[in-house]
N, CA, C and O atoms as CSV, one atom per row, in Angstrom:
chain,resi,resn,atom,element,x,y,z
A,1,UNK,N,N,-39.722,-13.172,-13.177
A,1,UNK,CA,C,-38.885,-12.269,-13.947
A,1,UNK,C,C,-38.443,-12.999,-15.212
A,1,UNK,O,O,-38.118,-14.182,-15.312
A,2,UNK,N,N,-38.506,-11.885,-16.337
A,2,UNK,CA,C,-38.269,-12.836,-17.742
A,2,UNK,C,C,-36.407,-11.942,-18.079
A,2,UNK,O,O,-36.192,-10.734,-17.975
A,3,UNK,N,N,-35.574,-12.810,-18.392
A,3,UNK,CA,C,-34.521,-12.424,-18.838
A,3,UNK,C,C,-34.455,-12.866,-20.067
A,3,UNK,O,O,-34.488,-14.067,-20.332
A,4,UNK,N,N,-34.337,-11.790,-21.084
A,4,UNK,CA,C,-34.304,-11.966,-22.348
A,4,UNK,C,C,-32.901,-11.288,-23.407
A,4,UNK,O,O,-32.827,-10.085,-23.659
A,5,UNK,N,N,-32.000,-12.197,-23.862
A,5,UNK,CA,C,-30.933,-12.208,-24.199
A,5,UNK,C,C,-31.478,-12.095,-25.746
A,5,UNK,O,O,-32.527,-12.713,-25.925
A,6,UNK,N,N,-30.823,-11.253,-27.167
A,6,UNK,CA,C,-31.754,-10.786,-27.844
A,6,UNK,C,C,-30.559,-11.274,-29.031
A,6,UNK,O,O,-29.554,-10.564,-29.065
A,7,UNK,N,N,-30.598,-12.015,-29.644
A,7,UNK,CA,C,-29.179,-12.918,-30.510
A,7,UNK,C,C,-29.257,-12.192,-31.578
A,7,UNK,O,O,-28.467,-11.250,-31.624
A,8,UNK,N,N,-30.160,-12.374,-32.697
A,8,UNK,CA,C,-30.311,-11.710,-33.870
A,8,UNK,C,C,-31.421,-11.029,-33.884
A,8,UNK,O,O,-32.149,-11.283,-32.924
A,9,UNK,N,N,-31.945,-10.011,-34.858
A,9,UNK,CA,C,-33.202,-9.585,-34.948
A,9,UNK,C,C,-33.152,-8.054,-34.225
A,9,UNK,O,O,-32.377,-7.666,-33.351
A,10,UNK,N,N,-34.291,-7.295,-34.919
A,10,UNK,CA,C,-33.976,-5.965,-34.116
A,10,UNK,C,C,-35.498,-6.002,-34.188
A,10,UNK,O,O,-36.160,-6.698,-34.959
A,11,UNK,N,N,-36.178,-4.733,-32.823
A,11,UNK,CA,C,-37.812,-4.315,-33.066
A,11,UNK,C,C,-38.202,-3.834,-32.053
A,11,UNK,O,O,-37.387,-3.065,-31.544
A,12,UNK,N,N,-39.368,-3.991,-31.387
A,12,UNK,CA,C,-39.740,-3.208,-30.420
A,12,UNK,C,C,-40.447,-3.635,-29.321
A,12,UNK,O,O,-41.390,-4.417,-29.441
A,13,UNK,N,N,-40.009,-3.106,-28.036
A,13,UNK,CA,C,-40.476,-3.582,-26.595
A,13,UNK,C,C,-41.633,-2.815,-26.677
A,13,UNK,O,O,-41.781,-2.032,-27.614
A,14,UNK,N,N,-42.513,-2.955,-25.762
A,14,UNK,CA,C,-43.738,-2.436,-24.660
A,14,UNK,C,C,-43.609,-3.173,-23.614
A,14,UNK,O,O,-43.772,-4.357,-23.320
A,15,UNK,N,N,-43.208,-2.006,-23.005
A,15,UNK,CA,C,-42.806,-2.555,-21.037
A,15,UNK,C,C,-43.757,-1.488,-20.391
A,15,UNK,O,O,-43.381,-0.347,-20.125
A,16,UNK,N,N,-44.643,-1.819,-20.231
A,16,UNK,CA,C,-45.503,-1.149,-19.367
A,16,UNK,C,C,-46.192,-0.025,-20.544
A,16,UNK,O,O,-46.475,-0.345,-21.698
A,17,UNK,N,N,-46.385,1.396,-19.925
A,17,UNK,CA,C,-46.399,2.186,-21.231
A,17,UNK,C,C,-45.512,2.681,-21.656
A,17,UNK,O,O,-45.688,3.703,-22.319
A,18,UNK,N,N,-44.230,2.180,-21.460
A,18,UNK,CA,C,-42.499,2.683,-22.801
A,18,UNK,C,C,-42.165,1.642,-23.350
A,18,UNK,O,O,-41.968,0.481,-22.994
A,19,UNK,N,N,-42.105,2.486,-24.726
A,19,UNK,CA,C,-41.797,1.495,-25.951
A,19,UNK,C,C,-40.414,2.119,-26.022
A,19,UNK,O,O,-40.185,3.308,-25.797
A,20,UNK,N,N,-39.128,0.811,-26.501
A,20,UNK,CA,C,-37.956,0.708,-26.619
A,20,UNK,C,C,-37.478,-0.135,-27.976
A,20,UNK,O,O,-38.074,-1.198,-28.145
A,21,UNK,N,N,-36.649,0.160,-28.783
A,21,UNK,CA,C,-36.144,-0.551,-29.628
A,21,UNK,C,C,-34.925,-1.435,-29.367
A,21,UNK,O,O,-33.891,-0.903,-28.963
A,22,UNK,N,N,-34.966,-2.335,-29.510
A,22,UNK,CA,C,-33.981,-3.528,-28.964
A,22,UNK,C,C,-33.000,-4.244,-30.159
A,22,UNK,O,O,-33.637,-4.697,-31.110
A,23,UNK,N,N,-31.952,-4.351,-30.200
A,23,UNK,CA,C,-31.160,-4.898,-31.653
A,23,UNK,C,C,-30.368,-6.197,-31.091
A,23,UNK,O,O,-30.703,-6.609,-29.980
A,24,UNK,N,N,-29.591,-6.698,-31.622
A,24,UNK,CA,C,-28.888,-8.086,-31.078
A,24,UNK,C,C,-27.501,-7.492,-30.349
A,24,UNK,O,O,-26.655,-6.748,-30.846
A,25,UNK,N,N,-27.552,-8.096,-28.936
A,25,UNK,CA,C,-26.661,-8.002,-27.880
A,25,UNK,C,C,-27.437,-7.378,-26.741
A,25,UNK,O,O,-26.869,-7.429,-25.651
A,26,UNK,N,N,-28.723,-6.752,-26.783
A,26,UNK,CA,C,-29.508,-6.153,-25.467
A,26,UNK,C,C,-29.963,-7.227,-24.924
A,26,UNK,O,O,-30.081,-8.285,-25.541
A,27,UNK,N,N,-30.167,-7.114,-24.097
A,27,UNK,CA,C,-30.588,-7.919,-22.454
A,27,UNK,C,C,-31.878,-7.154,-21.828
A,27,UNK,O,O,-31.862,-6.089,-21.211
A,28,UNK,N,N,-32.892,-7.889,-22.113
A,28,UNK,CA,C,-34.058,-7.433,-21.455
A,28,UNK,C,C,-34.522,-7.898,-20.170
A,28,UNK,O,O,-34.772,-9.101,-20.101
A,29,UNK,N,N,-34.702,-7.140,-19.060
A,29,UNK,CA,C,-35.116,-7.830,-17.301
A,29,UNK,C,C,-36.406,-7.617,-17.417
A,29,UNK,O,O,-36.579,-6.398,-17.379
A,30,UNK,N,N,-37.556,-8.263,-17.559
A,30,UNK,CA,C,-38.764,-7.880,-16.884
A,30,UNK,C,C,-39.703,-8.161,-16.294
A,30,UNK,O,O,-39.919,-9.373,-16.292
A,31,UNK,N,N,-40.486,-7.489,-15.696
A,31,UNK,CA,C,-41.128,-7.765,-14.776
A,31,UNK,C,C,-42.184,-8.559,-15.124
A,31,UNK,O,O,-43.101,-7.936,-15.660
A,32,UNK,N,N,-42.380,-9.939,-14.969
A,32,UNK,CA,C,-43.495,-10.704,-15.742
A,32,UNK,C,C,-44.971,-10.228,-15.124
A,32,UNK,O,O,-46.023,-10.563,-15.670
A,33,UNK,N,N,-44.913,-9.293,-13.752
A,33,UNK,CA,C,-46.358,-9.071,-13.592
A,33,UNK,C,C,-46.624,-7.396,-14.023
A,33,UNK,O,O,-47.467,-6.625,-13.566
A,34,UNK,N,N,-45.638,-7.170,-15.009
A,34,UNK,CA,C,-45.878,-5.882,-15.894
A,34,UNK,C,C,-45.963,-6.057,-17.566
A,34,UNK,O,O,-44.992,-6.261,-18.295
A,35,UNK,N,N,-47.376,-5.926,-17.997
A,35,UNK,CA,C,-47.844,-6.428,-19.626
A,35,UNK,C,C,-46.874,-5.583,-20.225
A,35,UNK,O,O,-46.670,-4.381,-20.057
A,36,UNK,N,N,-46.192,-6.591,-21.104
A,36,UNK,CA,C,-45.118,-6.049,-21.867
A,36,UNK,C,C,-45.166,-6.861,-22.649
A,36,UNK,O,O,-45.742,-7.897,-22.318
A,37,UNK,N,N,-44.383,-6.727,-24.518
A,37,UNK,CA,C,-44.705,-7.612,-26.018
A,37,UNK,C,C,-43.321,-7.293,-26.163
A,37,UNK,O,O,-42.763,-6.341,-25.617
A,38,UNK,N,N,-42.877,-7.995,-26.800
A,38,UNK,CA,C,-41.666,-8.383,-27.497
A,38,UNK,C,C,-42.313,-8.235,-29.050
A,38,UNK,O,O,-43.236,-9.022,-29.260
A,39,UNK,N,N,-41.951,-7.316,-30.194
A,39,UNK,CA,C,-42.053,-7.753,-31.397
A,39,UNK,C,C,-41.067,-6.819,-32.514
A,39,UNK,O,O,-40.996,-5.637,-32.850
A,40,UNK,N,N,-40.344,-8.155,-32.871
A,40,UNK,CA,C,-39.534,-8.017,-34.279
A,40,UNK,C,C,-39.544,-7.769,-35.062
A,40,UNK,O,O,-39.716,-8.790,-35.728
A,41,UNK,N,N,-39.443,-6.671,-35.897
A,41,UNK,CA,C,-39.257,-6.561,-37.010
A,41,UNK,C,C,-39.847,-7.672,-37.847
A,41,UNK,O,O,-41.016,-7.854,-38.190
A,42,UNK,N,N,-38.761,-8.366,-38.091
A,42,UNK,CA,C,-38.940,-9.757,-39.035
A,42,UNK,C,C,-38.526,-10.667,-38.425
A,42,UNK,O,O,-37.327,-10.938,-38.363
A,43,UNK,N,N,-39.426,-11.307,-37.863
A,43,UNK,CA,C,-39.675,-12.510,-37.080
A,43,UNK,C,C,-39.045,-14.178,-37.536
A,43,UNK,O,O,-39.042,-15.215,-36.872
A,44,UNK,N,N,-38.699,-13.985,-38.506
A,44,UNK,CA,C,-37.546,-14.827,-39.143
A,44,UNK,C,C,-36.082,-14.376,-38.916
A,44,UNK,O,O,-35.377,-15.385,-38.923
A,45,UNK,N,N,-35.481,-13.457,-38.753
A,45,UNK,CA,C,-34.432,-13.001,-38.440
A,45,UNK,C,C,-33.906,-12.754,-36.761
A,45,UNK,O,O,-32.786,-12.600,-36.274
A,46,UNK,N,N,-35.358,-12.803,-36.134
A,46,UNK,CA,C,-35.490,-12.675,-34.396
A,46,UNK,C,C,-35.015,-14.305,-34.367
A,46,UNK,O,O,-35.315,-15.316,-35.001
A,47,UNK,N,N,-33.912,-13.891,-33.032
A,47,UNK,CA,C,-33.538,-14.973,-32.257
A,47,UNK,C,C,-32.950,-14.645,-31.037
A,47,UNK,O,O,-32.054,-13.805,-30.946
A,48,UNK,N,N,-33.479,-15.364,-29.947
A,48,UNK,CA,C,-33.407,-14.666,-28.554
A,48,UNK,C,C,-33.397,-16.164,-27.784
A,48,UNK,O,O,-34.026,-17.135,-28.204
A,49,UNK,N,N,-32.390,-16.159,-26.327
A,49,UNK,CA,C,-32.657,-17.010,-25.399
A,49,UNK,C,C,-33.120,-16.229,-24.225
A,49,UNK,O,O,-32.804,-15.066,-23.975
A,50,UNK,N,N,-34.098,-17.185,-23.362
A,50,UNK,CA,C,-34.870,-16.772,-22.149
A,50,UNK,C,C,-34.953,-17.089,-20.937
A,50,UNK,O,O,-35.881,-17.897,-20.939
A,51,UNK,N,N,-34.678,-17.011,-20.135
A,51,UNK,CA,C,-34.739,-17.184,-18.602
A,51,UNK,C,C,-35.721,-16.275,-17.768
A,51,UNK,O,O,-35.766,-15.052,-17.633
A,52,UNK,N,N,-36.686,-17.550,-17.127
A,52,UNK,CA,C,-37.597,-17.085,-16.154
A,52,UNK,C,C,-37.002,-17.368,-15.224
A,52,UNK,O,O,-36.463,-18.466,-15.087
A,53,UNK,N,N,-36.960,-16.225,-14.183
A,53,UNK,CA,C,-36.732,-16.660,-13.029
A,53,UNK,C,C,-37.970,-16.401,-11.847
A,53,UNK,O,O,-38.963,-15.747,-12.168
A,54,UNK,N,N,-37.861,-16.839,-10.775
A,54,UNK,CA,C,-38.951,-16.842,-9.440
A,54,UNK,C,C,-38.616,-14.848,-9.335
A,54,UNK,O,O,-37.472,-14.410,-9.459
A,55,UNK,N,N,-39.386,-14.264,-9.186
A,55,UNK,CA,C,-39.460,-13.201,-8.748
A,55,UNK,C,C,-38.590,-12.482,-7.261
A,55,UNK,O,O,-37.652,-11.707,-7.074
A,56,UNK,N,N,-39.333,-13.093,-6.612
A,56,UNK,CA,C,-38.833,-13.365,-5.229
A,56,UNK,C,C,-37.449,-13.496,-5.205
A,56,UNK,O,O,-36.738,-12.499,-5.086
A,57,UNK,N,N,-36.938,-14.741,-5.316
A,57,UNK,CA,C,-35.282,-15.218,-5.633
A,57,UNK,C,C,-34.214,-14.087,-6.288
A,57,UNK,O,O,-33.197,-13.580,-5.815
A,58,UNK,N,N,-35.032,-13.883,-7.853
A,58,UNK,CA,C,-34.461,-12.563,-8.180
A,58,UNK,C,C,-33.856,-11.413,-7.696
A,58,UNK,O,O,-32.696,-11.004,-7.742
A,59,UNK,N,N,-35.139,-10.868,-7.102
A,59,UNK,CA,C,-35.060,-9.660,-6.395
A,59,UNK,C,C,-33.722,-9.923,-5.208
A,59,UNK,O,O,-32.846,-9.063,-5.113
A,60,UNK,N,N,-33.695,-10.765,-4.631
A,60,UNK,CA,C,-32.848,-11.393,-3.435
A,60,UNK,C,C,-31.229,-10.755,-3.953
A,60,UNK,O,O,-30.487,-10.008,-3.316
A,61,UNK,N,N,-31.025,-11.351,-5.317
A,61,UNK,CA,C,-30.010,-10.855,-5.969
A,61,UNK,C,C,-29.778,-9.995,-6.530
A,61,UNK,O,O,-28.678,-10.141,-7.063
A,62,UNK,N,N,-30.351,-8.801,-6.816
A,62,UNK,CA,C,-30.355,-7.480,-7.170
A,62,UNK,C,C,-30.544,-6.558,-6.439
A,62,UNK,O,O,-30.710,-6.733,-5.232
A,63,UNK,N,N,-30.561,-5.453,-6.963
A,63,UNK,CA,C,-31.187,-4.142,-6.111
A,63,UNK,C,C,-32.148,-4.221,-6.529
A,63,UNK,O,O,-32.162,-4.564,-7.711
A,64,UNK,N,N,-33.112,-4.037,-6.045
A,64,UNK,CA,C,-34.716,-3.888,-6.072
A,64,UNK,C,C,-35.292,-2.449,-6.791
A,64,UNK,O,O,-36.323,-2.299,-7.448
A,65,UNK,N,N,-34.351,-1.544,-6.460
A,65,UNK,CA,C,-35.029,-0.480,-7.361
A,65,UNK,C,C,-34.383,-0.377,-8.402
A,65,UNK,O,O,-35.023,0.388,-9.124
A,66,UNK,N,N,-33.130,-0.832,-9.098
A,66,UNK,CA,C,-32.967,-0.707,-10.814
A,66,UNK,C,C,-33.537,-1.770,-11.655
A,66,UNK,O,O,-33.491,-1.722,-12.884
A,67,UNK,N,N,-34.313,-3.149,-10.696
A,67,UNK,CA,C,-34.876,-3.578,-11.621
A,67,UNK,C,C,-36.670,-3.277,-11.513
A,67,UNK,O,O,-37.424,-4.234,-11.689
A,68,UNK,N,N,-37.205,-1.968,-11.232
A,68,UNK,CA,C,-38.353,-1.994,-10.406
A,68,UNK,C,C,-39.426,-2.104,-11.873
A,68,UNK,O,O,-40.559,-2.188,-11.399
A,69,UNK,N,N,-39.485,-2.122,-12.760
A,69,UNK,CA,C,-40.361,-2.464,-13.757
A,69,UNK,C,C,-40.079,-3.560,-14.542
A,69,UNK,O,O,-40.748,-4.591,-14.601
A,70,UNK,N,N,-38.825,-3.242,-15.285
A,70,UNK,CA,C,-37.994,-3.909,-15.764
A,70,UNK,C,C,-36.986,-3.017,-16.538
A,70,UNK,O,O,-37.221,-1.826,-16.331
A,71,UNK,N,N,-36.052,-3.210,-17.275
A,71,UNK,CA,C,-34.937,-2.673,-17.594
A,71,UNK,C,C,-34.440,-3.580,-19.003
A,71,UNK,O,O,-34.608,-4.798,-19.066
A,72,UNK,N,N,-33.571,-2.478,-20.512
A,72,UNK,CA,C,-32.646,-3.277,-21.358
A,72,UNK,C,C,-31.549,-2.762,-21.098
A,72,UNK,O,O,-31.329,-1.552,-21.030
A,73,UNK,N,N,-30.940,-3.451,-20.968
A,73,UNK,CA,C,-29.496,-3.497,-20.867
A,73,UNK,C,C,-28.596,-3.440,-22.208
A,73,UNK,O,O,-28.282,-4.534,-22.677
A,74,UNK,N,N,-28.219,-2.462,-22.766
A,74,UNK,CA,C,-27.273,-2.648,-24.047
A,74,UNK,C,C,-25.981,-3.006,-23.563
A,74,UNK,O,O,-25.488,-2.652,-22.492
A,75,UNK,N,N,-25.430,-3.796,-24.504
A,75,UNK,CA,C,-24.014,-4.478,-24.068
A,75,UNK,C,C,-23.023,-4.839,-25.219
A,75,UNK,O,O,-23.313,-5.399,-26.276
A,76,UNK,N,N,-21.910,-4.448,-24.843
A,76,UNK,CA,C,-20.893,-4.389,-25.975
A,76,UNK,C,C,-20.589,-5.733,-26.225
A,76,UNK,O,O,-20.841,-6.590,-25.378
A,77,UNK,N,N,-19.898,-6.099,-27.667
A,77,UNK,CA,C,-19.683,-7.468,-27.633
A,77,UNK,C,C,-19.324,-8.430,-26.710
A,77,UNK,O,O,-19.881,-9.527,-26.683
A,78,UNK,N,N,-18.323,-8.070,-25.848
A,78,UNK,CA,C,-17.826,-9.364,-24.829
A,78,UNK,C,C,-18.501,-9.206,-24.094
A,78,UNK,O,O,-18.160,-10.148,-23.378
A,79,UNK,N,N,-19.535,-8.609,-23.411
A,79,UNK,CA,C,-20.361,-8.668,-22.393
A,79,UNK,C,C,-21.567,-9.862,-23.320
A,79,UNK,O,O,-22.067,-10.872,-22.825
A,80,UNK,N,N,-21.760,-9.393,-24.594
A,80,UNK,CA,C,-22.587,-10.358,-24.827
A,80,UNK,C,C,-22.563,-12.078,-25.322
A,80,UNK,O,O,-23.429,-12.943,-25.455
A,81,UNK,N,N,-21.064,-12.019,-25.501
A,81,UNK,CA,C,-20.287,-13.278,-26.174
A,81,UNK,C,C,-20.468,-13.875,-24.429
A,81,UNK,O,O,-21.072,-14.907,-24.135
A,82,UNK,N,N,-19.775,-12.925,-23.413
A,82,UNK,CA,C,-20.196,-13.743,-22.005
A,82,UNK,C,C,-21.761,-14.358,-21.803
A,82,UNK,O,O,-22.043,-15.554,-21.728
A,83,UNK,N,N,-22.541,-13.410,-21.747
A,83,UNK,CA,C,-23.505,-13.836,-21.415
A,83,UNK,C,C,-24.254,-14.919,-22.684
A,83,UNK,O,O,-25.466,-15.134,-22.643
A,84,UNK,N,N,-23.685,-15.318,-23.385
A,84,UNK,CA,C,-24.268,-15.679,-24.555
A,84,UNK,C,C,-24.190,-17.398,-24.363
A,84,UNK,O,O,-25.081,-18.232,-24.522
A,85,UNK,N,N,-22.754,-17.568,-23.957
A,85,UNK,CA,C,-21.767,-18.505,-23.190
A,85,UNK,C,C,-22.497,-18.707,-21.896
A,85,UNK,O,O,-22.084,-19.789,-21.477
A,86,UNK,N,N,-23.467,-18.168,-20.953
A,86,UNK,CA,C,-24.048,-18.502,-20.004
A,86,UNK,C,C,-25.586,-19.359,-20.269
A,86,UNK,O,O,-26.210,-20.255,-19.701
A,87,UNK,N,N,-25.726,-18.647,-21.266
A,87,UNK,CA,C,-27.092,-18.927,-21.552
A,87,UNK,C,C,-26.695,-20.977,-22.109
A,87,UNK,O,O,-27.134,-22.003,-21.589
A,88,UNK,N,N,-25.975,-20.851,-23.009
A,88,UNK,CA,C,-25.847,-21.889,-23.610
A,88,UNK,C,C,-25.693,-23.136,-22.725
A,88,UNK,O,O,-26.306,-24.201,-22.801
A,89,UNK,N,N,-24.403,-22.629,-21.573
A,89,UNK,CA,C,-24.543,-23.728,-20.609
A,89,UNK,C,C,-25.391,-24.113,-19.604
A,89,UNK,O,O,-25.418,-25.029,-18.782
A,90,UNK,N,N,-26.203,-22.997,-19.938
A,90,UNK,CA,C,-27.669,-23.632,-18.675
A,90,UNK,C,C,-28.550,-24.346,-20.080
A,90,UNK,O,O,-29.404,-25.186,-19.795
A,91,UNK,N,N,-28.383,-24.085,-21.214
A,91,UNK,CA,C,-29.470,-25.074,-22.388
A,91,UNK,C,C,-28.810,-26.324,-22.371
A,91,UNK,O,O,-29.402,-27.402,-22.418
A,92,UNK,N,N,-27.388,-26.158,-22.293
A,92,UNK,CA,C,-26.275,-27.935,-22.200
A,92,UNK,C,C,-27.325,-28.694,-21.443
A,92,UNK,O,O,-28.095,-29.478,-21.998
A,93,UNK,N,N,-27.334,-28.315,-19.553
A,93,UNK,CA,C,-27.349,-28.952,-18.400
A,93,UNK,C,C,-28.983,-29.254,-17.968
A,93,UNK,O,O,-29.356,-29.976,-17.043
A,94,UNK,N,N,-29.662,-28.639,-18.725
A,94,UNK,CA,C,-30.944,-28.340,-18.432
A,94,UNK,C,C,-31.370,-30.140,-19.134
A,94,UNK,O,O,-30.838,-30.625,-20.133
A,95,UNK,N,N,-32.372,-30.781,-18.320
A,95,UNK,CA,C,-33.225,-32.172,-18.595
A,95,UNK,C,C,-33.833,-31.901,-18.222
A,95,UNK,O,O,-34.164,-31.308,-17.196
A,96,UNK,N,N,-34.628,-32.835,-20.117
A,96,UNK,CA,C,-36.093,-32.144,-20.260
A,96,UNK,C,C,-37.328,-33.495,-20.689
A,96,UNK,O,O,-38.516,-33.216,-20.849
């Protein structure tokens, strides 16, 4: 599973066959064994952090059917200042 946190930049998903427009603060879940593209607008202005997770594990922690393809999540600022703040401290702790 790819979790994709979407910082700056706006453009367009393909998750399977639905295309979605994505802007900064959406949260993308998807299913890495469903062909899906990420592409920006202007690819200089795109900035996004990412988390793969094990599939399996995932699922463990969710409901299984709202994430059954994959899913964006739009999110108001403090949901994304939180999660933004999550992302960062797993880039702190992470050795590489």
């Amino acid at each position: 599973m790819e979790i994709v946190q979407i910082v700056s930049g706006k453009g367009t998903l393909l998750l399977g066959s639905i295309i979605r427009n994505f802007e900064p603060g959406d949260i993308l879940v998807i299913d890495g064994t469903v062909i899906h593209c990420i592409s920006p607008n202007d690819p200089e202005d795109y900035v996004r952090s990412k988390l793969v997770v094990d599939r399996n594990v995932f699922l463990q922690l969710c409901r299984k059917d709202f994430f059954k393809n994959g899913t964006l999540i739009k999110s108001d600022r403090a949901f994304f200042d939180q999660v933004d703040g999550l992302f960062k401290e797993i880039n702190k702790n992470v050795n590489i």
